[in-house]
mmCIF file of C-alpha atoms and ligand atoms in Angstrom:
data_model
loop_
_atom_site.group_PDB
_atom_site.id
_atom_site.type_symbol
_atom_site.label_atom_id
_atom_site.label_comp_id
_atom_site.label_asym_id
_atom_site.label_seq_id
_atom_site.Cartn_x
_atom_site.Cartn_y
_atom_site.Cartn_z
ATOM 1 C CA MET A 79 26.683 -23.419 3.873
ATOM 2 C CA GLU A 80 27.055 -23.235 7.664
ATOM 3 C CA LYS A 81 23.762 -23.457 9.538
ATOM 4 C CA LYS A 82 23.281 -21.656 12.906
ATOM 5 C CA MET A 83 20.341 -20.405 14.787
ATOM 6 C CA THR A 84 20.777 -16.595 14.297
ATOM 7 C CA ILE A 85 17.167 -15.456 15.045
ATOM 8 C CA VAL A 86 17.688 -11.837 16.160
ATOM 9 C CA TYR A 87 20.623 -9.835 14.800
ATOM 10 C CA LYS A 88 21.860 -6.393 14.595
ATOM 11 C CA VAL A 89 21.870 -4.221 11.417
ATOM 12 C CA HIS A 90 22.784 -0.580 11.990
ATOM 13 C CA GLN A 91 20.657 0.486 14.998
ATOM 14 C CA ASN A 92 17.904 -2.134 14.453
ATOM 15 C CA ALA A 93 17.112 -5.590 15.654
ATOM 16 C CA TYR A 94 16.412 -7.850 12.629
ATOM 17 C CA VAL A 95 14.403 -10.990 13.000
ATOM 18 C CA ASN A 96 15.193 -14.067 10.914
ATOM 19 C CA LEU A 97 12.156 -16.471 10.887
ATOM 20 C CA THR A 98 12.711 -18.616 7.887
ATOM 21 C CA ASN A 99 14.870 -19.544 4.994
ATOM 22 C CA ARG A 100 11.923 -20.158 2.755
ATOM 23 C CA CYS A 101 11.070 -17.727 -0.018
ATOM 24 C CA SER A 102 8.695 -17.814 -2.906
ATOM 25 C CA SER A 103 11.173 -15.946 -5.055
ATOM 26 C CA ALA A 104 14.647 -16.719 -6.324
ATOM 27 C CA CYS A 105 15.928 -13.233 -7.145
ATOM 28 C CA THR A 106 18.921 -12.951 -9.363
ATOM 29 C CA PHE A 107 20.531 -10.474 -6.894
ATOM 30 C CA CYS A 108 19.620 -12.239 -3.718
ATOM 31 C CA LEU A 109 22.403 -11.898 -1.155
ATOM 32 C CA ARG A 110 21.932 -15.490 -0.061
ATOM 33 C CA GLN A 111 23.574 -16.730 -3.337
ATOM 34 C CA ASN A 112 27.064 -15.662 -2.198
ATOM 35 C CA ARG A 113 27.126 -15.058 1.465
ATOM 36 C CA ASP A 114 25.986 -16.470 4.770
ATOM 37 C CA ARG A 115 25.491 -13.364 6.827
ATOM 38 C CA VAL A 116 24.260 -9.759 6.845
ATOM 39 C CA GLY A 117 24.984 -7.007 9.450
ATOM 40 C CA GLU A 118 26.308 -8.249 12.719
ATOM 41 C CA SER A 119 24.890 -11.719 12.245
ATOM 42 C CA ASP A 120 26.564 -15.157 12.264
ATOM 43 C CA SER A 121 25.203 -17.421 9.563
ATOM 44 C CA LEU A 122 21.579 -16.668 8.690
ATOM 45 C CA TRP A 123 21.050 -20.153 7.338
ATOM 46 C CA LEU A 124 18.736 -21.756 10.044
ATOM 47 C CA ASP A 125 19.050 -25.183 11.445
ATOM 48 C CA HIS A 126 15.280 -25.200 11.736
ATOM 49 C CA GLU A 127 12.490 -22.553 11.704
ATOM 50 C CA PRO A 128 12.407 -21.057 15.201
ATOM 51 C CA SER A 129 9.264 -21.406 17.308
ATOM 52 C CA LEU A 130 7.657 -18.394 19.038
ATOM 53 C CA GLU A 131 9.279 -19.407 22.266
ATOM 54 C CA GLU A 132 12.732 -19.567 20.570
ATOM 55 C CA VAL A 133 12.145 -16.061 19.156
ATOM 56 C CA LYS A 134 11.159 -14.879 22.567
ATOM 57 C CA GLU A 135 14.363 -16.435 24.068
ATOM 58 C CA ALA A 136 16.510 -14.842 21.322
ATOM 59 C CA PHE A 137 15.025 -11.362 22.289
ATOM 60 C CA ALA A 138 15.653 -11.991 25.949
ATOM 61 C CA GLN A 139 19.405 -12.354 25.105
ATOM 62 C CA GLN A 140 19.553 -8.927 23.487
ATOM 63 C CA ASP A 141 20.000 -5.495 25.029
ATOM 64 C CA MET A 142 16.909 -4.004 23.377
ATOM 65 C CA SER A 143 17.737 -0.521 24.559
ATOM 66 C CA GLN A 144 20.379 -0.337 21.810
ATOM 67 C CA TYR A 145 17.712 -0.651 19.081
ATOM 68 C CA GLN A 146 15.385 1.769 17.395
ATOM 69 C CA GLU A 147 13.195 -0.657 15.385
ATOM 70 C CA VAL A 148 12.428 -4.248 15.034
ATOM 71 C CA VAL A 149 12.606 -5.452 11.426
ATOM 72 C CA PHE A 150 11.279 -8.711 10.115
ATOM 73 C CA CYS A 151 13.933 -9.479 7.486
ATOM 74 C CA GLY A 152 16.324 -12.404 7.248
ATOM 75 C CA PHE A 153 17.454 -15.011 4.795
ATOM 76 C CA GLY A 154 13.941 -15.737 3.497
ATOM 77 C CA GLU A 155 10.553 -14.154 2.957
ATOM 78 C CA PRO A 156 8.997 -13.329 6.432
ATOM 79 C CA THR A 157 5.415 -13.793 5.251
ATOM 80 C CA GLU A 158 6.161 -17.491 4.684
ATOM 81 C CA ARG A 159 5.902 -17.686 8.535
ATOM 82 C CA TRP A 160 2.818 -15.310 8.821
ATOM 83 C CA GLU A 161 1.131 -16.758 11.989
ATOM 84 C CA VAL A 162 4.389 -16.875 13.941
ATOM 85 C CA LEU A 163 5.361 -13.369 12.594
ATOM 86 C CA LEU A 164 2.066 -11.936 14.019
ATOM 87 C CA GLN A 165 2.660 -13.564 17.391
ATOM 88 C CA VAL A 166 6.191 -12.170 17.483
ATOM 89 C CA ALA A 167 5.035 -8.690 16.574
ATOM 90 C CA LYS A 168 2.408 -8.726 19.308
ATOM 91 C CA PHE A 169 5.034 -9.812 21.720
ATOM 92 C CA VAL A 170 7.386 -7.102 20.643
ATOM 93 C CA LYS A 171 4.719 -4.451 20.923
ATOM 94 C CA GLU A 172 3.640 -5.624 24.306
ATOM 95 C CA THR A 173 7.162 -6.177 25.729
ATOM 96 C CA TYR A 174 9.300 -3.506 24.196
ATOM 97 C CA HIS A 175 6.782 -0.921 22.779
ATOM 98 C CA MET A 176 8.956 -0.465 19.677
ATOM 99 C CA PRO A 177 8.165 0.334 16.075
ATOM 100 C CA ILE A 178 8.094 -2.702 13.693
ATOM 101 C CA ARG A 179 8.985 -2.852 10.073
ATOM 102 C CA LEU A 180 8.386 -5.740 7.676
ATOM 103 C CA ASN A 181 10.566 -6.196 4.721
ATOM 104 C CA THR A 182 8.796 -8.280 2.114
ATOM 105 C CA ASN A 183 8.623 -9.442 -1.524
ATOM 106 C CA GLY A 184 4.913 -8.461 -1.432
ATOM 107 C CA GLN A 185 3.779 -11.978 -2.324
ATOM 108 C CA GLY A 186 2.262 -12.681 1.183
ATOM 109 C CA ASN A 187 -1.323 -12.958 -0.097
ATOM 110 C CA LEU A 188 -0.264 -15.538 -2.648
ATOM 111 C CA ILE A 189 1.811 -17.384 -0.143
ATOM 112 C CA ASN A 190 -0.956 -17.513 2.392
ATOM 113 C CA GLN A 191 -3.741 -17.871 -0.163
ATOM 114 C CA ARG A 192 -5.737 -15.047 1.552
ATOM 115 C CA ASP A 193 -5.622 -11.315 2.068
ATOM 116 C CA ILE A 194 -3.259 -11.057 4.998
ATOM 117 C CA THR A 195 -3.043 -7.239 5.049
ATOM 118 C CA PRO A 196 -5.702 -6.611 7.701
ATOM 119 C CA ASP A 197 -3.632 -8.645 10.175
ATOM 120 C CA MET A 198 -1.028 -5.896 10.190
ATOM 121 C CA LYS A 199 -3.220 -3.250 11.738
ATOM 122 C CA GLY A 200 -1.794 -2.053 14.972
ATOM 123 C CA LEU A 201 1.239 -4.360 14.718
ATOM 124 C CA ILE A 202 3.226 -3.356 11.664
ATOM 125 C CA ASP A 203 4.221 0.389 11.593
ATOM 126 C CA THR A 204 6.240 0.306 8.277
ATOM 127 C CA ILE A 205 6.128 -2.147 5.445
ATOM 128 C CA SER A 206 8.934 -2.122 2.773
ATOM 129 C CA ILE A 207 7.991 -4.091 -0.366
ATOM 130 C CA SER A 208 10.413 -4.949 -3.095
ATOM 131 C CA LEU A 209 9.323 -3.431 -6.406
ATOM 132 C CA ASN A 210 12.662 -4.117 -8.028
ATOM 133 C CA THR A 211 11.747 -2.805 -11.523
ATOM 134 C CA PRO A 212 8.835 -0.840 -13.105
ATOM 135 C CA ASN A 213 8.525 -3.482 -15.821
ATOM 136 C CA GLU A 214 6.513 -6.672 -15.199
ATOM 137 C CA GLU A 215 8.421 -8.731 -17.751
ATOM 138 C CA LYS A 216 11.610 -7.682 -16.191
ATOM 139 C CA TYR A 217 10.229 -8.271 -12.743
ATOM 140 C CA ASN A 218 9.389 -11.811 -13.632
ATOM 141 C CA ALA A 219 12.924 -12.441 -15.056
ATOM 142 C CA ILE A 220 14.616 -10.929 -12.008
ATOM 143 C CA VAL A 221 12.435 -12.125 -9.145
ATOM 144 C CA ARG A 222 11.691 -15.610 -10.595
ATOM 145 C CA SER A 223 8.728 -16.103 -8.350
ATOM 146 C CA GLU A 224 7.088 -19.564 -7.854
ATOM 147 C CA PHE A 225 3.864 -17.767 -8.714
ATOM 148 C CA GLY A 226 5.106 -16.900 -12.183
ATOM 149 C CA ASP A 227 3.289 -14.054 -13.948
ATOM 150 C CA LYS A 228 0.805 -13.593 -11.074
ATOM 151 C CA ALA A 229 3.487 -12.174 -8.850
ATOM 152 C CA PHE A 230 3.843 -8.595 -10.161
ATOM 153 C CA SER A 231 0.138 -7.645 -10.169
ATOM 154 C CA ALA A 232 -0.274 -9.515 -6.831
ATOM 155 C CA MET A 233 2.531 -7.463 -5.305
ATOM 156 C CA LEU A 234 1.008 -4.157 -6.473
ATOM 157 C CA SER A 235 -2.461 -5.253 -5.162
ATOM 158 C CA PHE A 236 -0.731 -6.114 -1.879
ATOM 159 C CA VAL A 237 0.659 -2.620 -1.716
ATOM 160 C CA LYS A 238 -2.795 -1.042 -2.267
ATOM 161 C CA GLU A 239 -4.439 -3.221 0.346
ATOM 162 C CA ALA A 240 -1.550 -2.635 2.915
ATOM 163 C CA LYS A 241 -2.106 1.044 2.702
ATOM 164 C CA ALA A 242 -5.372 0.657 4.707
ATOM 165 C CA TYR A 243 -3.649 -0.905 7.703
ATOM 166 C CA VAL A 244 0.020 0.230 7.756
ATOM 167 C CA PRO A 245 0.998 3.817 8.435
ATOM 168 C CA ASN A 246 4.179 3.787 6.300
ATOM 169 C CA VAL A 247 4.136 1.892 3.047
ATOM 170 C CA ILE A 248 7.424 1.987 1.080
ATOM 171 C CA LEU A 249 8.154 0.457 -2.394
ATOM 172 C CA SER A 250 11.896 -0.162 -2.924
ATOM 173 C CA THR A 251 14.454 -0.907 -5.636
ATOM 174 C CA VAL A 252 17.984 -1.824 -5.078
ATOM 175 C CA ALA A 253 20.684 0.747 -5.917
ATOM 176 C CA THR A 254 22.690 0.137 -9.096
ATOM 177 C CA THR A 255 20.329 -2.728 -10.353
ATOM 178 C CA ILE A 256 18.213 -0.566 -12.698
ATOM 179 C CA THR A 257 18.679 2.570 -14.850
ATOM 180 C CA THR A 258 17.891 6.130 -13.747
ATOM 181 C CA GLU A 259 15.040 6.101 -16.268
ATOM 182 C CA GLU A 260 13.635 2.957 -14.676
ATOM 183 C CA GLU A 261 13.935 4.552 -11.215
ATOM 184 C CA GLU A 262 11.951 7.460 -12.447
ATOM 185 C CA GLN A 263 9.274 5.165 -13.624
ATOM 186 C CA CYS A 264 9.293 3.472 -10.252
ATOM 187 C CA ALA A 265 8.889 6.859 -8.611
ATOM 188 C CA LYS A 266 5.822 7.444 -10.806
ATOM 189 C CA ILE A 267 4.258 4.152 -9.888
ATOM 190 C CA CYS A 268 4.834 5.036 -6.209
ATOM 191 C CA ALA A 269 3.348 8.512 -6.636
ATOM 192 C CA ASP A 270 0.250 7.036 -8.423
ATOM 193 C CA LEU A 271 -0.206 4.553 -5.557
ATOM 194 C CA GLY A 272 0.419 7.242 -2.851
ATOM 195 C CA VAL A 273 3.337 5.410 -1.310
ATOM 196 C CA THR A 274 6.952 6.261 -0.595
ATOM 197 C CA TYR A 275 9.710 5.270 -3.099
ATOM 198 C CA ARG A 276 12.969 4.247 -1.694
ATOM 199 C CA ILE A 277 16.224 3.234 -3.519
ATOM 200 C CA ARG A 278 17.894 1.143 -0.935
ATOM 201 C CA PRO A 279 21.474 -0.200 -0.653
ATOM 202 C CA TRP A 280 22.170 -3.928 -1.130
ATOM 203 C CA GLU A 281 22.232 -4.595 2.683
ATOM 204 C CA ASP A 282 19.201 -3.262 4.286
HETATM 205 S S1 LIG B 61 12.721 -12.049 -2.003
HETATM 206 FE FE1 LIG B 61 14.550 -11.587 -0.731
HETATM 207 S S2 LIG B 61 15.120 -13.538 0.141
HETATM 208 FE FE2 LIG B 61 13.662 -13.985 -1.428
HETATM 209 S S3 LIG B 61 15.060 -14.503 -3.233
HETATM 210 FE FE3 LIG B 61 14.472 -12.305 -3.412
HETATM 211 S S4 LIG B 61 16.117 -11.200 -2.354
HETATM 212 FE FE4 LIG B 61 16.285 -13.295 -1.741
#
């Protein structure tokens, strides 16, 4: 594993932010298991977790006019660095006035041991949370969260709480990893929760 300091990197037309390599999950399908990079990045394995100043410097080196959205998503779970993430989001809003998305495993309240969803108000425009499967038992087997069997219900509670503070709430599964019937069950869960269901490609 080659370690670099790729903090901001391009995926499609968006600027992705890589804040940490820590993650409360160990998903069986995680891209990190067999590759070092995503999109137009170099290695996403970090030498150390970047400070707010280092993140600002990384943004300063980018031509931000080429991007449509800033996305917190790297080789780790962004809510593991919640306080820095909020500071970066505030900086992005004030400096670039761009929409911000958070891609997360939905375990942020467990990770931070409090309800972090109110913090997102006015900063996060879209949140994409990994549902992975409609079945709790299967979720536990696939996601292998350090929070064990608390993770699935906590993730769904996180979705419900986030709806009050984030305009666009998306629950996602990864294409080809579950059956069509399971995808229909996921669509029903999303309809019941009043959020958008998205089947996403591996790299997104
Ligand atoms: S939540 Fe994301 S980063 Fe963490 S193990 Fe799963 S796929 Fe990998």
